[in-house]
Amino acid sequence: AQKVTQAQTEISVVEKEDVTLDCVYETRDTTYYLFWYKQPPSGELVFLIRRNSFDEQNEISGRYSWNFQKSTSSFNFTITASQVVDSAVYFCALSRSGFGNEKLTFGTGTRLTIIP
Amino acid sequence: KAGVTQTPRYLIKTRGQQVTLSCSPISGHRSVSWYQQTPGQGLQFLFEYFSETQRNKGNFPGRFSGRQFSNSRSEMNVSTLELGDSALYLCASRPGTGGLGYGYTFGSGTRLTIV
């Protein structure tokens, strides 16, 4: 079975601080995909990043960066110089690969509040 | 191009009734998935349709059903509504081929309240 754990339920930081959201996953598959989604108050899940299990390169996109470590089964997300617009619930998700197997297993989410 | 459109945005129903939710995927996307989001259970997969065929199904009772039309639009139906069915129902679409190289694009959801 697949499982995603986001141990941080809520985080509050002051604007311009850096913040890291943790994600730990469990899977027996050798090929899988990891995702991060952002859910603002409007409810829509906004896709942030997808990473496949063969690509352990860290990625940076503007103020966002992701650290994927297979050795610790973690896929952590860092926001640098946080802004109020970053306030949202963030979900980490895991999926198997293979046609028909690609449902997303989500973590419980981390509610991030950026204090102005 | 237009995103994933879900209608209606809000719905109030009473116990025992049935409800149909609609999802129009991004043009060209052939795969549509449905998820239920509740405070207690979080985000849970309901089912996925591809080219009018159910390709995968989550662990939900038979009261939850869905279908997909030839234009890829999808509907999900919940019969004999229970209070516990109150949730945000999210629809997601993707091209459906090429594996998960294409991430899911989600709609804004339908918030269903059972009274």
PDB file of C-alpha atoms in Angstrom:
ATOM      1  CA  ALA A   1       0.000   0.000   0.000  1.00  0.00           C
ATOM      2  CA  GLN A   2       1.086   3.548  -0.577  1.00  0.00           C
ATOM      3  CA  LYS A   3       1.187   6.173   2.127  1.00  0.00           C
ATOM      4  CA  VAL A   4       2.144   9.828   2.377  1.00  0.00           C
ATOM      5  CA  THR A   5       2.851  11.499   5.697  1.00  0.00           C
ATOM      6  CA  GLN A   6       2.890  15.232   6.241  1.00  0.00           C
ATOM      7  CA  ALA A   7       3.644  15.515   9.925  1.00  0.00           C
ATOM      8  CA  GLN A   8       3.295  19.288  10.051  1.00  0.00           C
ATOM      9  CA  THR A   9      -0.379  20.088  10.376  1.00  0.00           C
ATOM     10  CA  GLU A  10       0.000  23.861  10.571  1.00  0.00           C
ATOM     11  CA  ILE A  11       2.907  26.230  10.175  1.00  0.00           C
ATOM     12  CA  SER A  12       2.965  29.993  10.681  1.00  0.00           C
ATOM     13  CA  VAL A  13       5.887  32.158   9.688  1.00  0.00           C
ATOM     14  CA  VAL A  14       6.444  35.844   9.334  1.00  0.00           C
ATOM     15  CA  GLU A  15       6.600  37.188   5.805  1.00  0.00           C
ATOM     16  CA  LYS A  16      10.022  36.941   4.143  1.00  0.00           C
ATOM     17  CA  GLU A  17      11.088  34.007   6.275  1.00  0.00           C
ATOM     18  CA  ASP A  18      11.985  30.718   4.626  1.00  0.00           C
ATOM     19  CA  VAL A  19       9.807  27.703   5.367  1.00  0.00           C
ATOM     20  CA  THR A  20      10.157  23.991   4.621  1.00  0.00           C
ATOM     21  CA  LEU A  21       7.231  21.619   4.326  1.00  0.00           C
ATOM     22  CA  ASP A  22       8.053  17.980   5.001  1.00  0.00           C
ATOM     23  CA  CYS A  23       6.762  14.976   3.094  1.00  0.00           C
ATOM     24  CA  VAL A  24       7.617  11.344   3.753  1.00  0.00           C
ATOM     25  CA  TYR A  25       6.237   8.571   1.597  1.00  0.00           C
ATOM     26  CA  GLU A  26       5.970   4.811   1.603  1.00  0.00           C
ATOM     27  CA  THR A  27       5.754   2.585  -1.431  1.00  0.00           C
ATOM     28  CA  ARG A  28       6.989  -0.800  -2.558  1.00  0.00           C
ATOM     29  CA  ASP A  29       7.148   0.294  -6.170  1.00  0.00           C
ATOM     30  CA  THR A  30      10.444   1.082  -7.815  1.00  0.00           C
ATOM     31  CA  THR A  31       8.793   3.436 -10.269  1.00  0.00           C
ATOM     32  CA  TYR A  32       6.484   6.090  -8.910  1.00  0.00           C
ATOM     33  CA  TYR A  33       5.678   9.788  -9.089  1.00  0.00           C
ATOM     34  CA  LEU A  34       5.624  12.448  -6.417  1.00  0.00           C
ATOM     35  CA  PHE A  35       3.655  15.667  -6.530  1.00  0.00           C
ATOM     36  CA  TRP A  36       3.070  18.848  -4.612  1.00  0.00           C
ATOM     37  CA  TYR A  37      -0.223  20.715  -4.860  1.00  0.00           C
ATOM     38  CA  LYS A  38      -1.335  24.013  -3.338  1.00  0.00           C
ATOM     39  CA  GLN A  39      -4.931  24.546  -2.234  1.00  0.00           C
ATOM     40  CA  PRO A  40      -5.898  28.193  -1.688  1.00  0.00           C
ATOM     41  CA  PRO A  41      -9.193  29.097   0.018  1.00  0.00           C
ATOM     42  CA  SER A  42     -10.979  28.877  -3.339  1.00  0.00           C
ATOM     43  CA  GLY A  43     -10.599  25.103  -3.110  1.00  0.00           C
ATOM     44  CA  GLU A  44      -8.885  24.347  -6.380  1.00  0.00           C
ATOM     45  CA  LEU A  45      -5.784  22.176  -6.185  1.00  0.00           C
ATOM     46  CA  VAL A  46      -2.985  23.931  -8.020  1.00  0.00           C
ATOM     47  CA  PHE A  47      -0.250  21.727  -9.431  1.00  0.00           C
ATOM     48  CA  LEU A  48       3.254  22.800  -8.350  1.00  0.00           C
ATOM     49  CA  ILE A  49       5.636  20.006  -9.296  1.00  0.00           C
ATOM     50  CA  ARG A  50       5.898  16.396 -10.429  1.00  0.00           C
ATOM     51  CA  ARG A  51       8.964  14.250  -9.877  1.00  0.00           C
ATOM     52  CA  ASN A  52       9.507  10.668 -10.998  1.00  0.00           C
ATOM     53  CA  SER A  53      11.394   8.185  -8.875  1.00  0.00           C
ATOM     54  CA  PHE A  54      14.362   8.052 -11.208  1.00  0.00           C
ATOM     55  CA  ASP A  55      15.065  11.743 -10.997  1.00  0.00           C
ATOM     56  CA  GLU A  56      16.614  12.751  -7.711  1.00  0.00           C
ATOM     57  CA  GLN A  57      17.798  16.102  -8.877  1.00  0.00           C
ATOM     58  CA  ASN A  58      16.653  18.947  -6.717  1.00  0.00           C
ATOM     59  CA  GLU A  59      14.589  21.543  -8.482  1.00  0.00           C
ATOM     60  CA  ILE A  60      14.254  25.257  -8.056  1.00  0.00           C
ATOM     61  CA  SER A  61      11.489  27.367  -9.521  1.00  0.00           C
ATOM     62  CA  GLY A  62      11.674  30.964  -8.444  1.00  0.00           C
ATOM     63  CA  ARG A  63      11.145  31.061  -4.690  1.00  0.00           C
ATOM     64  CA  TYR A  64      10.197  27.367  -4.598  1.00  0.00           C
ATOM     65  CA  SER A  65      12.588  24.466  -4.308  1.00  0.00           C
ATOM     66  CA  TRP A  66      12.174  20.751  -3.814  1.00  0.00           C
ATOM     67  CA  ASN A  67      14.525  18.226  -2.227  1.00  0.00           C
ATOM     68  CA  PHE A  68      13.888  14.618  -3.236  1.00  0.00           C
ATOM     69  CA  GLN A  69      15.830  11.960  -1.314  1.00  0.00           C
ATOM     70  CA  LYS A  70      15.036   8.328  -2.044  1.00  0.00           C
ATOM     71  CA  SER A  71      17.300   7.158   0.768  1.00  0.00           C
ATOM     72  CA  THR A  72      14.990   8.737   3.326  1.00  0.00           C
ATOM     73  CA  SER A  73      11.793   8.526   1.223  1.00  0.00           C
ATOM     74  CA  SER A  74      11.315  12.243   1.519  1.00  0.00           C
ATOM     75  CA  PHE A  75      10.232  14.957  -0.875  1.00  0.00           C
ATOM     76  CA  ASN A  76      10.450  18.254   0.981  1.00  0.00           C
ATOM     77  CA  PHE A  77       9.322  21.633  -0.293  1.00  0.00           C
ATOM     78  CA  THR A  78      10.955  24.927   0.623  1.00  0.00           C
ATOM     79  CA  ILE A  79       9.583  28.401   0.051  1.00  0.00           C
ATOM     80  CA  THR A  80      12.217  31.095   0.207  1.00  0.00           C
ATOM     81  CA  ALA A  81      11.325  34.648   1.245  1.00  0.00           C
ATOM     82  CA  SER A  82       7.706  33.725   1.886  1.00  0.00           C
ATOM     83  CA  GLN A  83       4.880  36.032   0.883  1.00  0.00           C
ATOM     84  CA  VAL A  84       1.320  36.410   2.119  1.00  0.00           C
ATOM     85  CA  VAL A  85       0.079  34.917  -1.173  1.00  0.00           C
ATOM     86  CA  ASP A  86       1.809  31.680  -0.226  1.00  0.00           C
ATOM     87  CA  SER A  87      -0.763  31.140   2.516  1.00  0.00           C
ATOM     88  CA  ALA A  88      -2.626  27.954   1.609  1.00  0.00           C
ATOM     89  CA  VAL A  89      -2.836  24.272   2.354  1.00  0.00           C
ATOM     90  CA  TYR A  90      -0.099  22.288   0.670  1.00  0.00           C
ATOM     91  CA  PHE A  91      -0.471  18.632  -0.228  1.00  0.00           C
ATOM     92  CA  CYS A  92       2.164  16.096  -1.104  1.00  0.00           C
ATOM     93  CA  ALA A  93       0.950  13.168  -3.220  1.00  0.00           C
ATOM     94  CA  LEU A  94       2.247   9.866  -4.528  1.00  0.00           C
ATOM     95  CA  SER A  95       1.216   7.797  -7.502  1.00  0.00           C
ATOM     96  CA  ARG A  96       2.148   4.479  -8.992  1.00  0.00           C
ATOM     97  CA  SER A  97       3.077   4.312 -12.625  1.00  0.00           C
ATOM     98  CA  GLY A  98       1.458   2.182 -15.260  1.00  0.00           C
ATOM     99  CA  PHE A  99      -1.723   2.561 -17.247  1.00  0.00           C
ATOM    100  CA  GLY A 100      -4.712   2.528 -14.954  1.00  0.00           C
ATOM    101  CA  ASN A 101      -2.656   2.734 -11.775  1.00  0.00           C
ATOM    102  CA  GLU A 102      -2.143   6.416 -11.574  1.00  0.00           C
ATOM    103  CA  LYS A 103      -4.488   7.501  -8.799  1.00  0.00           C
ATOM    104  CA  LEU A 104      -3.032  10.015  -6.387  1.00  0.00           C
ATOM    105  CA  THR A 105      -2.523   9.151  -2.731  1.00  0.00           C
ATOM    106  CA  PHE A 106      -2.446  12.394  -0.791  1.00  0.00           C
ATOM    107  CA  GLY A 107      -0.958  13.341   2.521  1.00  0.00           C
ATOM    108  CA  THR A 108      -3.125  15.119   5.062  1.00  0.00           C
ATOM    109  CA  GLY A 109      -1.780  18.506   4.065  1.00  0.00           C
ATOM    110  CA  THR A 110       0.065  21.316   5.807  1.00  0.00           C
ATOM    111  CA  ARG A 111      -1.726  24.598   6.397  1.00  0.00           C
ATOM    112  CA  LEU A 112       0.771  27.389   5.876  1.00  0.00           C
ATOM    113  CA  THR A 113       0.012  30.874   7.171  1.00  0.00           C
ATOM    114  CA  ILE A 114       2.267  33.753   6.266  1.00  0.00           C
ATOM    115  CA  ILE A 115       1.954  36.582   8.755  1.00  0.00           C
ATOM    116  CA  PRO A 116       2.430  40.045   7.241  1.00  0.00           C
TER     117      PRO A 116
ATOM    118  CA  LYS B   1      -7.316  27.504 -22.728  1.00  0.00           C
ATOM    119  CA  ALA B   2     -10.187  26.877 -20.331  1.00  0.00           C
ATOM    120  CA  GLY B   3      -9.459  24.861 -17.211  1.00  0.00           C
ATOM    121  CA  VAL B   4     -11.438  22.083 -15.606  1.00  0.00           C
ATOM    122  CA  THR B   5     -15.010  23.211 -14.997  1.00  0.00           C
ATOM    123  CA  GLN B   6     -17.165  21.737 -12.291  1.00  0.00           C
ATOM    124  CA  THR B   7     -20.828  22.474 -11.796  1.00  0.00           C
ATOM    125  CA  PRO B   8     -22.492  23.361  -9.601  1.00  0.00           C
ATOM    126  CA  ARG B   9     -20.082  25.025  -7.178  1.00  0.00           C
ATOM    127  CA  TYR B  10     -22.367  24.572  -4.193  1.00  0.00           C
ATOM    128  CA  LEU B  11     -25.185  22.164  -3.518  1.00  0.00           C
ATOM    129  CA  ILE B  12     -27.406  21.430  -0.534  1.00  0.00           C
ATOM    130  CA  LYS B  13     -29.300  18.173  -0.399  1.00  0.00           C
ATOM    131  CA  THR B  14     -31.226  16.250   2.231  1.00  0.00           C
ATOM    132  CA  ARG B  15     -30.517  12.746   3.420  1.00  0.00           C
ATOM    133  CA  GLY B  16     -31.857  10.038   1.170  1.00  0.00           C
ATOM    134  CA  GLN B  17     -31.800  12.144  -1.982  1.00  0.00           C
ATOM    135  CA  GLN B  18     -29.465  11.588  -4.870  1.00  0.00           C
ATOM    136  CA  VAL B  19     -27.172  14.056  -6.586  1.00  0.00           C
ATOM    137  CA  THR B  20     -25.302  14.380  -9.873  1.00  0.00           C
ATOM    138  CA  LEU B  21     -22.145  16.432 -10.223  1.00  0.00           C
ATOM    139  CA  SER B  22     -20.643  17.452 -13.525  1.00  0.00           C
ATOM    140  CA  CYS B  23     -17.083  17.929 -14.727  1.00  0.00           C
ATOM    141  CA  SER B  24     -15.865  19.284 -18.053  1.00  0.00           C
ATOM    142  CA  PRO B  25     -12.174  18.525 -18.562  1.00  0.00           C
ATOM    143  CA  ILE B  26      -9.616  20.603 -20.387  1.00  0.00           C
ATOM    144  CA  SER B  27     -10.130  20.333 -24.118  1.00  0.00           C
ATOM    145  CA  GLY B  28      -8.225  17.334 -25.454  1.00  0.00           C
ATOM    146  CA  HIS B  29      -7.925  15.627 -22.094  1.00  0.00           C
ATOM    147  CA  ARG B  30      -9.375  12.135 -22.118  1.00  0.00           C
ATOM    148  CA  SER B  31      -8.839  11.148 -18.498  1.00  0.00           C
ATOM    149  CA  VAL B  32     -11.080  12.405 -15.717  1.00  0.00           C
ATOM    150  CA  SER B  33     -10.662  11.511 -12.050  1.00  0.00           C
ATOM    151  CA  TRP B  34     -12.822  12.296  -9.052  1.00  0.00           C
ATOM    152  CA  TYR B  35     -11.705  12.882  -5.474  1.00  0.00           C
ATOM    153  CA  GLN B  36     -13.603  13.464  -2.262  1.00  0.00           C
ATOM    154  CA  GLN B  37     -12.178  15.846   0.324  1.00  0.00           C
ATOM    155  CA  THR B  38     -13.444  15.841   3.900  1.00  0.00           C
ATOM    156  CA  PRO B  39     -11.907  17.213   7.113  1.00  0.00           C
ATOM    157  CA  GLY B  40     -11.806  13.735   8.627  1.00  0.00           C
ATOM    158  CA  GLN B  41     -10.595  11.581   5.734  1.00  0.00           C
ATOM    159  CA  GLY B  42      -8.711  14.121   3.661  1.00  0.00           C
ATOM    160  CA  LEU B  43      -8.440  13.678  -0.084  1.00  0.00           C
ATOM    161  CA  GLN B  44      -9.567  10.284  -1.283  1.00  0.00           C
ATOM    162  CA  PHE B  45      -9.701   8.869  -4.782  1.00  0.00           C
ATOM    163  CA  LEU B  46     -13.149   7.918  -6.060  1.00  0.00           C
ATOM    164  CA  PHE B  47     -12.641   6.780  -9.641  1.00  0.00           C
ATOM    165  CA  GLU B  48     -10.979   7.525 -12.949  1.00  0.00           C
ATOM    166  CA  TYR B  49     -12.445   7.384 -16.430  1.00  0.00           C
ATOM    167  CA  PHE B  50     -10.606   7.209 -19.695  1.00  0.00           C
ATOM    168  CA  SER B  51     -12.330   7.131 -23.072  1.00  0.00           C
ATOM    169  CA  GLU B  52     -15.695   6.394 -21.445  1.00  0.00           C
ATOM    170  CA  THR B  53     -14.349   3.430 -19.459  1.00  0.00           C
ATOM    171  CA  GLN B  54     -13.775   3.291 -15.738  1.00  0.00           C
ATOM    172  CA  ARG B  55     -10.094   2.592 -15.377  1.00  0.00           C
ATOM    173  CA  ASN B  56      -9.665   2.623 -11.637  1.00  0.00           C
ATOM    174  CA  LYS B  57     -11.930   2.750  -8.608  1.00  0.00           C
ATOM    175  CA  GLY B  58     -11.357   3.758  -5.019  1.00  0.00           C
ATOM    176  CA  ASN B  59     -12.752   2.211  -1.887  1.00  0.00           C
ATOM    177  CA  PHE B  60     -16.205   3.748  -1.807  1.00  0.00           C
ATOM    178  CA  PRO B  61     -19.636   2.099  -1.559  1.00  0.00           C
ATOM    179  CA  GLY B  62     -21.701   1.383  -4.623  1.00  0.00           C
ATOM    180  CA  ARG B  63     -23.815   4.479  -3.937  1.00  0.00           C
ATOM    181  CA  PHE B  64     -21.025   6.382  -5.632  1.00  0.00           C
ATOM    182  CA  SER B  65     -20.964   5.962  -9.385  1.00  0.00           C
ATOM    183  CA  GLY B  66     -19.777   7.831 -12.401  1.00  0.00           C
ATOM    184  CA  ARG B  67     -19.661   7.888 -16.121  1.00  0.00           C
ATOM    185  CA  GLN B  68     -17.870   9.604 -18.942  1.00  0.00           C
ATOM    186  CA  PHE B  69     -19.321  10.746 -22.212  1.00  0.00           C
ATOM    187  CA  SER B  70     -17.817  10.647 -25.677  1.00  0.00           C
ATOM    188  CA  ASN B  71     -16.791  14.300 -25.355  1.00  0.00           C
ATOM    189  CA  SER B  72     -14.852  13.362 -22.168  1.00  0.00           C
ATOM    190  CA  ARG B  73     -17.222  15.229 -19.889  1.00  0.00           C
ATOM    191  CA  SER B  74     -17.885  13.247 -16.749  1.00  0.00           C
ATOM    192  CA  GLU B  75     -20.611  13.011 -14.160  1.00  0.00           C
ATOM    193  CA  MET B  76     -20.607  11.415 -10.773  1.00  0.00           C
ATOM    194  CA  ASN B  77     -23.729  10.340  -8.965  1.00  0.00           C
ATOM    195  CA  VAL B  78     -24.315   9.679  -5.309  1.00  0.00           C
ATOM    196  CA  SER B  79     -27.540   7.953  -4.345  1.00  0.00           C
ATOM    197  CA  THR B  80     -29.243   7.702  -0.969  1.00  0.00           C
ATOM    198  CA  LEU B  81     -27.225  10.568   0.433  1.00  0.00           C
ATOM    199  CA  GLU B  82     -25.871  10.359   3.968  1.00  0.00           C
ATOM    200  CA  LEU B  83     -24.642  13.128   6.236  1.00  0.00           C
ATOM    201  CA  GLY B  84     -21.118  11.766   5.828  1.00  0.00           C
ATOM    202  CA  ASP B  85     -21.232  12.484   2.105  1.00  0.00           C
ATOM    203  CA  SER B  86     -20.877  16.180   2.842  1.00  0.00           C
ATOM    204  CA  ALA B  87     -17.599  17.066   1.208  1.00  0.00           C
ATOM    205  CA  LEU B  88     -15.763  18.955  -1.470  1.00  0.00           C
ATOM    206  CA  TYR B  89     -15.785  16.850  -4.631  1.00  0.00           C
ATOM    207  CA  LEU B  90     -12.879  17.578  -6.920  1.00  0.00           C
ATOM    208  CA  CYS B  91     -12.512  16.599 -10.517  1.00  0.00           C
ATOM    209  CA  ALA B  92      -9.155  16.365 -12.266  1.00  0.00           C
ATOM    210  CA  SER B  93      -8.246  15.905 -15.888  1.00  0.00           C
ATOM    211  CA  ARG B  94      -5.143  15.032 -17.848  1.00  0.00           C
ATOM    212  CA  PRO B  95      -4.367  13.898 -21.365  1.00  0.00           C
ATOM    213  CA  GLY B  96      -4.555  10.248 -20.297  1.00  0.00           C
ATOM    214  CA  THR B  97      -1.727   8.991 -22.375  1.00  0.00           C
ATOM    215  CA  GLY B  98       1.982   9.355 -21.853  1.00  0.00           C
ATOM    216  CA  GLY B  99       1.745   8.317 -18.223  1.00  0.00           C
ATOM    217  CA  LEU B 100       1.972  10.815 -15.424  1.00  0.00           C
ATOM    218  CA  GLY B 101       4.388  12.954 -17.334  1.00  0.00           C
ATOM    219  CA  TYR B 102       1.402  15.207 -17.447  1.00  0.00           C
ATOM    220  CA  GLY B 103       0.187  16.132 -13.999  1.00  0.00           C
ATOM    221  CA  TYR B 104      -3.432  16.322 -13.085  1.00  0.00           C
ATOM    222  CA  THR B 105      -5.254  19.642 -13.448  1.00  0.00           C
ATOM    223  CA  PHE B 106      -7.977  20.066 -10.872  1.00  0.00           C
ATOM    224  CA  GLY B 107     -11.201  22.009 -10.976  1.00  0.00           C
ATOM    225  CA  SER B 108     -12.463  24.240  -8.165  1.00  0.00           C
ATOM    226  CA  GLY B 109     -14.757  21.536  -6.884  1.00  0.00           C
ATOM    227  CA  THR B 110     -18.382  21.138  -5.899  1.00  0.00           C
ATOM    228  CA  ARG B 111     -19.106  21.645  -2.240  1.00  0.00           C
ATOM    229  CA  LEU B 112     -21.914  19.276  -1.313  1.00  0.00           C
ATOM    230  CA  THR B 113     -23.724  19.732   1.984  1.00  0.00           C
ATOM    231  CA  ILE B 114     -26.161  17.140   3.256  1.00  0.00           C
ATOM    232  CA  VAL B 115     -28.736  18.296   5.794  1.00  0.00           C
TER     233      VAL B 115
END
